[in-house]
PDB file of C-alpha atoms and ligand atoms in Angstrom:
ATOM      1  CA  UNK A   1       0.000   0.000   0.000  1.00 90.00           C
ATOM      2  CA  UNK A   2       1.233   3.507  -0.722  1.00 96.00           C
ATOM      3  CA  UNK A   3       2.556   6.118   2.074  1.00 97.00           C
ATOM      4  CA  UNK A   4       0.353   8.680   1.673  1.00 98.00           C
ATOM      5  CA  UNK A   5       1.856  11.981   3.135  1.00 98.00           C
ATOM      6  CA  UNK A   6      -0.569  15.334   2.992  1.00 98.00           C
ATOM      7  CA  UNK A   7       0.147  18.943   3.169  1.00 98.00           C
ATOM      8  CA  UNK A   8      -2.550  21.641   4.316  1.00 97.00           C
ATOM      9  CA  UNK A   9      -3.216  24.761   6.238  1.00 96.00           C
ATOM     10  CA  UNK A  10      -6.195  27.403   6.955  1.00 93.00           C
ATOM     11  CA  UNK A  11      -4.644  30.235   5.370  1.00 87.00           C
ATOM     12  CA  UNK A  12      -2.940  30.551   2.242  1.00 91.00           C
ATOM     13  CA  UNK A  13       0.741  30.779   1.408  1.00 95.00           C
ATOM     14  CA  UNK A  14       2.888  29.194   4.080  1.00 97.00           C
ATOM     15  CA  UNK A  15       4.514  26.398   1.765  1.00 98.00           C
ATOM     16  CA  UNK A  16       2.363  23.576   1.349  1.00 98.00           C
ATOM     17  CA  UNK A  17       3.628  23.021  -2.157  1.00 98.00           C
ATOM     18  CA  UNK A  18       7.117  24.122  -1.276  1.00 98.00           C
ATOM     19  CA  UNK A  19       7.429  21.555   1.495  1.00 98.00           C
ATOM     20  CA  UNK A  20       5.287  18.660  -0.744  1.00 98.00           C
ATOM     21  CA  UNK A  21       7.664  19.271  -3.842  1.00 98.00           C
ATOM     22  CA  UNK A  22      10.915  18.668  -1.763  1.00 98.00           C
ATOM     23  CA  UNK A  23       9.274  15.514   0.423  1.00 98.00           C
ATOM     24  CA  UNK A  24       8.060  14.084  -3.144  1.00 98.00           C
ATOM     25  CA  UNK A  25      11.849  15.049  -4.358  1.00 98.00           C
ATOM     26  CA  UNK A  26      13.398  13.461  -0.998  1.00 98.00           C
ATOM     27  CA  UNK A  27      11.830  10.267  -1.205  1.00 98.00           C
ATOM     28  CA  UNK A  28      12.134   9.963  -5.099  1.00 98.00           C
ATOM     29  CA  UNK A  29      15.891  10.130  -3.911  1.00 98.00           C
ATOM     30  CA  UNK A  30      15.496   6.988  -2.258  1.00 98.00           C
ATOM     31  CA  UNK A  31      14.471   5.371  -5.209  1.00 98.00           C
ATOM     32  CA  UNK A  32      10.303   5.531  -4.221  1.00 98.00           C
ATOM     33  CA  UNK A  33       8.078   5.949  -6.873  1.00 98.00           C
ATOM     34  CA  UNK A  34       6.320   9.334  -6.196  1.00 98.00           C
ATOM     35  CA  UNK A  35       2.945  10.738  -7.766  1.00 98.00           C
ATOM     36  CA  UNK A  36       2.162  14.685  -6.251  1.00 98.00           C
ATOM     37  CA  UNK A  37      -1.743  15.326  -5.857  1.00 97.00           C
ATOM     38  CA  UNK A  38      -2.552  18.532  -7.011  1.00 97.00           C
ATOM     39  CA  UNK A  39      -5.539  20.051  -4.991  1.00 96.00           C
ATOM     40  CA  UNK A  40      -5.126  23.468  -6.059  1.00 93.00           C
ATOM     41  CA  UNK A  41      -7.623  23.563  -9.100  1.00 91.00           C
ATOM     42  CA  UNK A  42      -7.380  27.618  -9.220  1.00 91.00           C
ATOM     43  CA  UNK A  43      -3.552  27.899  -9.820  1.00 89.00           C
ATOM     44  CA  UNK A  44      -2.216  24.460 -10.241  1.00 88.00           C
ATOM     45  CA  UNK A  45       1.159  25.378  -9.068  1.00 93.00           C
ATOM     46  CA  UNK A  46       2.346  21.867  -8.501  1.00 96.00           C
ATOM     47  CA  UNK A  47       1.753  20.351 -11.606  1.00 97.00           C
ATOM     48  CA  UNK A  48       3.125  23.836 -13.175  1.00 97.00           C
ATOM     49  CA  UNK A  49       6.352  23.243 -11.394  1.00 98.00           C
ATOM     50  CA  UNK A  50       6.337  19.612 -12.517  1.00 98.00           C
ATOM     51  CA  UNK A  51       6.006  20.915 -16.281  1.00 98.00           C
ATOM     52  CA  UNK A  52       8.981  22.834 -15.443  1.00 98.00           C
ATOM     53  CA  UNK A  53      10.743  20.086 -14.101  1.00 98.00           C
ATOM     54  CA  UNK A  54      10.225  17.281 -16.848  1.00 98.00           C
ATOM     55  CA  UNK A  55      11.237  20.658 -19.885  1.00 98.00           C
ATOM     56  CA  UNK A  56      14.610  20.934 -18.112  1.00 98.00           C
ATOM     57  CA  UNK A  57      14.684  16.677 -17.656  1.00 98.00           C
ATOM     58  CA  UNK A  58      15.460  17.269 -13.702  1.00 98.00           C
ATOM     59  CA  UNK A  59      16.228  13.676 -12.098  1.00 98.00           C
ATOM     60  CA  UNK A  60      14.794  11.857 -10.254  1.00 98.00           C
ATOM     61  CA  UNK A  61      11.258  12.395 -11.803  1.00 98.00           C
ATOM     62  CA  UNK A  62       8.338  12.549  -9.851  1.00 98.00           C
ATOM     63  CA  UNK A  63       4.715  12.398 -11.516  1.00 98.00           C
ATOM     64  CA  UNK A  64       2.102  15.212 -10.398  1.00 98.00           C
ATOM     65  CA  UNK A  65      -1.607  15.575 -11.426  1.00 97.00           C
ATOM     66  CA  UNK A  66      -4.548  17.718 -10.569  1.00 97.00           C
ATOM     67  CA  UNK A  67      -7.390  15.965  -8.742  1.00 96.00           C
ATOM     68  CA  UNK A  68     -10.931  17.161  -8.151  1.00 94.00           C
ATOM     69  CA  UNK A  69     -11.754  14.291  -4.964  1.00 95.00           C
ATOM     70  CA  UNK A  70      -9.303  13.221  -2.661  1.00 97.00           C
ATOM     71  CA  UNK A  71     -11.199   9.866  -3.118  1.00 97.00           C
ATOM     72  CA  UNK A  72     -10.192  10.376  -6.999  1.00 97.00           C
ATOM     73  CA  UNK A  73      -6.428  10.871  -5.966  1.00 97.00           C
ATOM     74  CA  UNK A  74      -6.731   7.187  -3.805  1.00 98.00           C
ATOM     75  CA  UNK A  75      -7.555   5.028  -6.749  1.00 97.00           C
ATOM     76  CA  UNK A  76      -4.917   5.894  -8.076  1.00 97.00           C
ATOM     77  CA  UNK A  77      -2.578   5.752  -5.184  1.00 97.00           C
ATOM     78  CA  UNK A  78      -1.623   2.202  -5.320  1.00 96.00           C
ATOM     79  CA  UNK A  79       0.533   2.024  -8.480  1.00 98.00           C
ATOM     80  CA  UNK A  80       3.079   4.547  -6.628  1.00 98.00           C
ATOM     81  CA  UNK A  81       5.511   3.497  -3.216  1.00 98.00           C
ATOM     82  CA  UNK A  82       4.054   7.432  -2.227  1.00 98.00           C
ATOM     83  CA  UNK A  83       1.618   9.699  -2.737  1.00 98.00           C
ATOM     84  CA  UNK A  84       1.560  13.468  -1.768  1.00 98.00           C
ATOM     85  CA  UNK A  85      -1.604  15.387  -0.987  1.00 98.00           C
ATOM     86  CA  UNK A  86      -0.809  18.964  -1.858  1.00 97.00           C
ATOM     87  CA  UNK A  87      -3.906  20.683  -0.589  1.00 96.00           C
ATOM     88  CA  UNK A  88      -5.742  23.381  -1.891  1.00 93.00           C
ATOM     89  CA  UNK A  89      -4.965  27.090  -0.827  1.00 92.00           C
ATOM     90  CA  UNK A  90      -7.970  26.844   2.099  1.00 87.00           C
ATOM     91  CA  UNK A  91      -9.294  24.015   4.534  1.00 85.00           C
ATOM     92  CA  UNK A  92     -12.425  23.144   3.653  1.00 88.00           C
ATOM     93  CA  UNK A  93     -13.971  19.161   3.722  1.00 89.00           C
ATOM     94  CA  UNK A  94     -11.403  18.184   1.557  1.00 91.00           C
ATOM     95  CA  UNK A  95      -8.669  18.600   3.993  1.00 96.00           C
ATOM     96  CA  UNK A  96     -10.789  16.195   6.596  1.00 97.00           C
ATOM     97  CA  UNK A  97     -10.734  13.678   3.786  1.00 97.00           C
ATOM     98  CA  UNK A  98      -6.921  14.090   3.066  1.00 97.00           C
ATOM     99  CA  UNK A  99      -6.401  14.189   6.792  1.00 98.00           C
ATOM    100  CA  UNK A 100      -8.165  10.941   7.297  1.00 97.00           C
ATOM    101  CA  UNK A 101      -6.664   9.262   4.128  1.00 97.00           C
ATOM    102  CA  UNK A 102      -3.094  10.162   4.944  1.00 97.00           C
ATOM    103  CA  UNK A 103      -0.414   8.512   7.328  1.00 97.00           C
ATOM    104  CA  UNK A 104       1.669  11.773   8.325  1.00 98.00           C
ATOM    105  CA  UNK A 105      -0.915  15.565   7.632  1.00 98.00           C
ATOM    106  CA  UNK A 106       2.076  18.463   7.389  1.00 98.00           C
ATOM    107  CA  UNK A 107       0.793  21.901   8.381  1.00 98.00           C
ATOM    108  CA  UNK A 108       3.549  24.239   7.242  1.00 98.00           C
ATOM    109  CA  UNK A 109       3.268  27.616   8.864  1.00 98.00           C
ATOM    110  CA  UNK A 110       4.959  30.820   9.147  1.00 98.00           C
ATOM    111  CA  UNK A 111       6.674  32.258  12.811  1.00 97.00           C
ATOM    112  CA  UNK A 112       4.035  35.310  13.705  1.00 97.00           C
ATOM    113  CA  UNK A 113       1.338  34.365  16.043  1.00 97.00           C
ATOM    114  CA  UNK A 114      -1.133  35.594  12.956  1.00 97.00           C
ATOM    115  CA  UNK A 115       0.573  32.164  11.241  1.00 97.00           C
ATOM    116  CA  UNK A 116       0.820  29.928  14.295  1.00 98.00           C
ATOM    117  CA  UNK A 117      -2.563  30.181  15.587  1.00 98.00           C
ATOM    118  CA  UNK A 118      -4.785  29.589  12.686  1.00 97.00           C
ATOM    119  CA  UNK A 119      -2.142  26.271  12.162  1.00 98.00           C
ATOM    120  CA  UNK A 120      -2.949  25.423  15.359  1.00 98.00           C
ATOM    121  CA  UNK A 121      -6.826  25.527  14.684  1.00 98.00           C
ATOM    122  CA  UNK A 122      -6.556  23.476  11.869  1.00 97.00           C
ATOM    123  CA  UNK A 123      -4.911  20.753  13.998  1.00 98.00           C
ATOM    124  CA  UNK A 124      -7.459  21.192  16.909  1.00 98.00           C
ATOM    125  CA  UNK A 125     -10.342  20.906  14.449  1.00 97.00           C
ATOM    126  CA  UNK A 126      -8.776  17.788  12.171  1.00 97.00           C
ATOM    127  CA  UNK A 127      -8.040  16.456  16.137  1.00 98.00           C
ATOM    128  CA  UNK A 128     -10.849  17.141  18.379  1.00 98.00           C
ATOM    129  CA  UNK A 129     -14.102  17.499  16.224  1.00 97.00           C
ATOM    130  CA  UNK A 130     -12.514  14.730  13.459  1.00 97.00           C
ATOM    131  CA  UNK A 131     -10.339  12.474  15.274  1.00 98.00           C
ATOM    132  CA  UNK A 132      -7.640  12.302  13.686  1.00 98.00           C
ATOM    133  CA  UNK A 133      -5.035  10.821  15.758  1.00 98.00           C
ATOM    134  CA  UNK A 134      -2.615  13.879  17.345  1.00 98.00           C
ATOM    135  CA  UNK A 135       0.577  11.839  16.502  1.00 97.00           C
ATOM    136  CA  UNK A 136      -0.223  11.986  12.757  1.00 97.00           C
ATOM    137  CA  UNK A 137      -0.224  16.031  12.631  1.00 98.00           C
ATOM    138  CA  UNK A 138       2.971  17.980  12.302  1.00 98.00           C
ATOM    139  CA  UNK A 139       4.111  21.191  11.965  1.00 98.00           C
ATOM    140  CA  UNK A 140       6.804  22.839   9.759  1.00 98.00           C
ATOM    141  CA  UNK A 141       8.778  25.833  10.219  1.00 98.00           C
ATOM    142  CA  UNK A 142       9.033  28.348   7.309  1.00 98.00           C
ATOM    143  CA  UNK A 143       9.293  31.920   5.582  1.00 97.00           C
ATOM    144  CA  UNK A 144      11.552  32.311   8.540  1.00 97.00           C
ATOM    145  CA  UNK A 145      12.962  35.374   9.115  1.00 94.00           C
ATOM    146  CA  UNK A 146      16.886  35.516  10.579  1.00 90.00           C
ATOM    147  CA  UNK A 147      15.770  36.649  14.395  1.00 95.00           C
ATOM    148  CA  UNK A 148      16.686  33.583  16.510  1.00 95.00           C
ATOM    149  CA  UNK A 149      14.447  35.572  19.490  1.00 97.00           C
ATOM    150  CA  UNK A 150      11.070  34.671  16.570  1.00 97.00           C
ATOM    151  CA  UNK A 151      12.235  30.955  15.597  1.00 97.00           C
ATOM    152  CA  UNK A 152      12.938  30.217  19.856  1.00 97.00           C
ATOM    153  CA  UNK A 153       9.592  31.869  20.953  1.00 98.00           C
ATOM    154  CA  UNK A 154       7.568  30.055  17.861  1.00 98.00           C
ATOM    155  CA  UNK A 155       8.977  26.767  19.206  1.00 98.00           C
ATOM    156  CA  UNK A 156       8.164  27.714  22.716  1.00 98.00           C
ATOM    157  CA  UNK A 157       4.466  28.689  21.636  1.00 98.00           C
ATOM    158  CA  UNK A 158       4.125  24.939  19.668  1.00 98.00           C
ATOM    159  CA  UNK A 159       5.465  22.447  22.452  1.00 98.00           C
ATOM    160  CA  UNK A 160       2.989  23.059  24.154  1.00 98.00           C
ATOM    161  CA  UNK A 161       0.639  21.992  21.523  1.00 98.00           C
ATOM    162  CA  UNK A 162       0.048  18.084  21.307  1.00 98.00           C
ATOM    163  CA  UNK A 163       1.665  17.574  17.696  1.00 98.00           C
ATOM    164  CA  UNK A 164       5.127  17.249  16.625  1.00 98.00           C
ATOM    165  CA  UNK A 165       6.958  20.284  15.205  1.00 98.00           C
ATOM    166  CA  UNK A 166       9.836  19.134  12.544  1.00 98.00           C
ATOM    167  CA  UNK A 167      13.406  19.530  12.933  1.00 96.00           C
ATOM    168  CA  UNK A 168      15.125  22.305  11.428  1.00 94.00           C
ATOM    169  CA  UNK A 169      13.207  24.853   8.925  1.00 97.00           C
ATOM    170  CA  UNK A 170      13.061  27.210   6.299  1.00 98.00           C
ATOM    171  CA  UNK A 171      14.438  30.725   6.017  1.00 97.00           C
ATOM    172  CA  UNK A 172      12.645  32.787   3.652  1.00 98.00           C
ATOM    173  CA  UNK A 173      15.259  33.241   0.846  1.00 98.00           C
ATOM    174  CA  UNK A 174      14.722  33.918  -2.657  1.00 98.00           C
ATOM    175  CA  UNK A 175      17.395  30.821  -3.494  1.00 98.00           C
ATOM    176  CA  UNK A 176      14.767  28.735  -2.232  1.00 98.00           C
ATOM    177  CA  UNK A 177      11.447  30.759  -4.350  1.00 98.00           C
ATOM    178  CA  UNK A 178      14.296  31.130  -7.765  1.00 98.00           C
ATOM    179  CA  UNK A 179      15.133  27.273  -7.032  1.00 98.00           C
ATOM    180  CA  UNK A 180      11.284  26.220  -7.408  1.00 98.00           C
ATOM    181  CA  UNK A 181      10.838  28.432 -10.533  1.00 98.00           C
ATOM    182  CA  UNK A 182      13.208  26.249 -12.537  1.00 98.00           C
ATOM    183  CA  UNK A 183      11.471  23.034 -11.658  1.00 98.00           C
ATOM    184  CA  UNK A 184      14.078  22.111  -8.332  1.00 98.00           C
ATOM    185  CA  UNK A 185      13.107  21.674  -5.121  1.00 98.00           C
ATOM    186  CA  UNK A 186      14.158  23.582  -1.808  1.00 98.00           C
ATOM    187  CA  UNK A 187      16.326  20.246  -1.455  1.00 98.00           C
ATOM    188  CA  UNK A 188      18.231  21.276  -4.391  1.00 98.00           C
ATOM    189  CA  UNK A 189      19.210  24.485  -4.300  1.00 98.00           C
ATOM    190  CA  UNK A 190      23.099  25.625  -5.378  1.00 97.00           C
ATOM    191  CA  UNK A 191      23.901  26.996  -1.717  1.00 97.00           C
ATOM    192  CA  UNK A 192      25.548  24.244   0.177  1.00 98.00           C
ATOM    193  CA  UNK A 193      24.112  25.756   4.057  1.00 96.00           C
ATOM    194  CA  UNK A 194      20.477  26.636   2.516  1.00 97.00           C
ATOM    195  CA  UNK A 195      20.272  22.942   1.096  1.00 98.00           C
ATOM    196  CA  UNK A 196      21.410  21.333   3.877  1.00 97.00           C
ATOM    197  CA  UNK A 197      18.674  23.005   6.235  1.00 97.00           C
ATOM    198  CA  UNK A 198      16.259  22.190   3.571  1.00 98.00           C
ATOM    199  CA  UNK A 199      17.392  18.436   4.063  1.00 98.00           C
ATOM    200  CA  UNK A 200      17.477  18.262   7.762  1.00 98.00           C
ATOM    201  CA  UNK A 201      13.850  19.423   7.691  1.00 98.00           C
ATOM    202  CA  UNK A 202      12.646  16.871   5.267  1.00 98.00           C
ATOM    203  CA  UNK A 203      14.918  14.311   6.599  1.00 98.00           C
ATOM    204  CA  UNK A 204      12.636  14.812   9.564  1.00 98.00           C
ATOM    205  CA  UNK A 205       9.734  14.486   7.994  1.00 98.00           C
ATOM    206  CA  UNK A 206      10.725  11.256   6.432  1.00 98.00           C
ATOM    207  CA  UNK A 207      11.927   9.957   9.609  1.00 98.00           C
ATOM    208  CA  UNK A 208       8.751  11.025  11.363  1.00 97.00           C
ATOM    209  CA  UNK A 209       6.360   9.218   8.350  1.00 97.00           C
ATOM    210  CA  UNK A 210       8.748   5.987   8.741  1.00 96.00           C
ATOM    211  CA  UNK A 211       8.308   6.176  12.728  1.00 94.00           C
ATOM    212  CA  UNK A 212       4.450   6.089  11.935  1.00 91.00           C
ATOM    213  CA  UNK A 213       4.506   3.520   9.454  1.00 83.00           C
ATOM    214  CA  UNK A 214       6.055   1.182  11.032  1.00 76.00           C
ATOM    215  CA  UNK A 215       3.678   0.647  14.390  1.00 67.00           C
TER     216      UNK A 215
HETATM  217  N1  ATP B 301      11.256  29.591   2.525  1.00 92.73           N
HETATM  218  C1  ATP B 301      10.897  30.285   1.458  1.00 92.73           C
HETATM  219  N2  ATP B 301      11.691  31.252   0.935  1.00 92.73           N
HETATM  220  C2  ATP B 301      11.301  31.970  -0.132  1.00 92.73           C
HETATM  221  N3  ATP B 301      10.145  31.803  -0.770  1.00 92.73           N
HETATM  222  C3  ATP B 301       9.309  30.854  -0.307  1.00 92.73           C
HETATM  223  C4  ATP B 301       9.635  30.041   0.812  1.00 92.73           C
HETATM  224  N4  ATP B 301       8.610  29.185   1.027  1.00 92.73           N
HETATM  225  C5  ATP B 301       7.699  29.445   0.091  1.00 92.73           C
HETATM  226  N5  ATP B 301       8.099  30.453  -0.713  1.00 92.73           N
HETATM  227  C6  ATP B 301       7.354  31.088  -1.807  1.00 92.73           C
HETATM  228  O1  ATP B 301       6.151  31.562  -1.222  1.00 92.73           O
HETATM  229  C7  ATP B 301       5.064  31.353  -2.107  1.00 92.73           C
HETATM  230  C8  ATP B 301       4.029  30.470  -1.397  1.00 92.73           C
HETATM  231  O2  ATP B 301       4.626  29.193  -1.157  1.00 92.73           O
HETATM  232  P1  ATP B 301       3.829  27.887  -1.527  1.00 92.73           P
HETATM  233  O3  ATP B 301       3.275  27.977  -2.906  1.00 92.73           O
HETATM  234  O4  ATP B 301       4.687  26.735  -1.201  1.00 92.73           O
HETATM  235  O5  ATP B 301       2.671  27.995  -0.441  1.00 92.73           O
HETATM  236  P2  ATP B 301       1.276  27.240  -0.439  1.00 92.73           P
HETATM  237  O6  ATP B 301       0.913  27.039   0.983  1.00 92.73           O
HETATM  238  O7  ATP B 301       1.332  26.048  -1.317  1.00 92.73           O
HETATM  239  O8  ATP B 301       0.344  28.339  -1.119  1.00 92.73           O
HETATM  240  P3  ATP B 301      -1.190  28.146  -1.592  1.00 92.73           P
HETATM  241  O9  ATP B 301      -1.987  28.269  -0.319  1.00 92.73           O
HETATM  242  O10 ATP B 301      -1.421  29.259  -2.544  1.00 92.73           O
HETATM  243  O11 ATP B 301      -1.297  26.770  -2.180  1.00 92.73           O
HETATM  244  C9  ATP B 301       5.653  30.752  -3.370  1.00 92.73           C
HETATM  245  O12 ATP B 301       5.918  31.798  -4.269  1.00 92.73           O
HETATM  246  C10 ATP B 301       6.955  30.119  -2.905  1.00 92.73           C
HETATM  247  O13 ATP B 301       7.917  30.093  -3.935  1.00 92.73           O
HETATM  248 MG1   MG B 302       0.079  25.464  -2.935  1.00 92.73          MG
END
């Protein structure tokens, strides 16, 4: 059966598809096969980048394709070792149904408290009113900013939420925004320090999915 790993937040913007491209890009490095679910009907970014990818022949290839139905996006799932749920710009039902479909649900959000606490509503809700298990729900760090005081208090402000927060995160840098308009990932960007703190944080994701899937 396929890992299914999704990626969705309340507000738009805070790197779902940044953080599903390199995890779909990470794994793909271990040899998995890897099909991204596009849930963003609007703007498609995913399977834009994915055009971009496959014109300049980037390896390792990952597939990508929109899908209306997270149900739509399982029958497929099978015929790939992984499948990524890049969810659409807003919760809405769909992200109950990826959030019950999926082993490891990824809410990326920014440091402010105007980023953390509407991430931390989506978890309560996908939690409390739909059950879904509070070990299966991480966070991830981005569009951080280079105060140390911002990145200590935002990890202060999560532990004492019940879901994981990922190791390591993402400074907002245009390397990582230039990277993703050529078709790379933020796990394969030129500068040596901004790659490998791109890698630690989806190393930790992977680590995290492979913790869950093996109970
Ligand atoms: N760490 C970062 N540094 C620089 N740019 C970033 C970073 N993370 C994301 N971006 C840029 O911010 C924008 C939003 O990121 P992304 O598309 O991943 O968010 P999203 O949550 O998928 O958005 P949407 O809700 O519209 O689907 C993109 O232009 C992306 O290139
Ligand atoms: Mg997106």
């Amino acid at each position: 059966m396929a890992l299914k790993i999704g990626f969705a937040t309340q507000k738009g913007g805070p790197g779902k598809s940044t953080l599903a491209r390199a995890t779909a890009i990470g794994y793909a490095q271990n040899d998995w096969s890897v099909k991204i679910a596009d849930f963003d009907l609007d703007q498609n970014t995913s399977t834009r980048w994915h055009q971009r990818r496959l014109q300049r022949d980037h390896q390792p290839a990952v597939a990508a394709e929109q899908f209306g139905s997270v149900a739509q996006a399982l029958l497929l799932a099978d015929n790939y070792d992984l499948m990524i749920f890049d969810g659409a710009p807003k919760a809405s039902m769909a992200t109950v149904d990826m959030a019950q479909a999926c082993d490891l649900l990824v809410i990326p959000t920014g440091l402010a408290l105007d980023d953390l606490e509407p991430a931390v509503e989506l978890a309560d809700k996908l939690h409390f009113k739909h059950g879904i298990p509070t070990e299966r729900i991480v966070f991830a760090l981005n569009h951080a900013s280079d105060s140390d005081a911002e990145l200590l208090e935002a990890r202060e402000y999560l532990s004492y939420k019940p879901y994981f927060v990922l190791d390591s995160h993402l400074a907002q840098k245009v390397s990582y925004s230039r990277a993703m308009d050529v078709g790379l990932s933020v796990i394969e960007v030129s500068p040596k320090g901004l790659r490998s703190k791109a890698e630690r944080l989806i190393s930790s994701l992977i680590e995290r999915a492979t913790a869950l899937s093996s109970k």
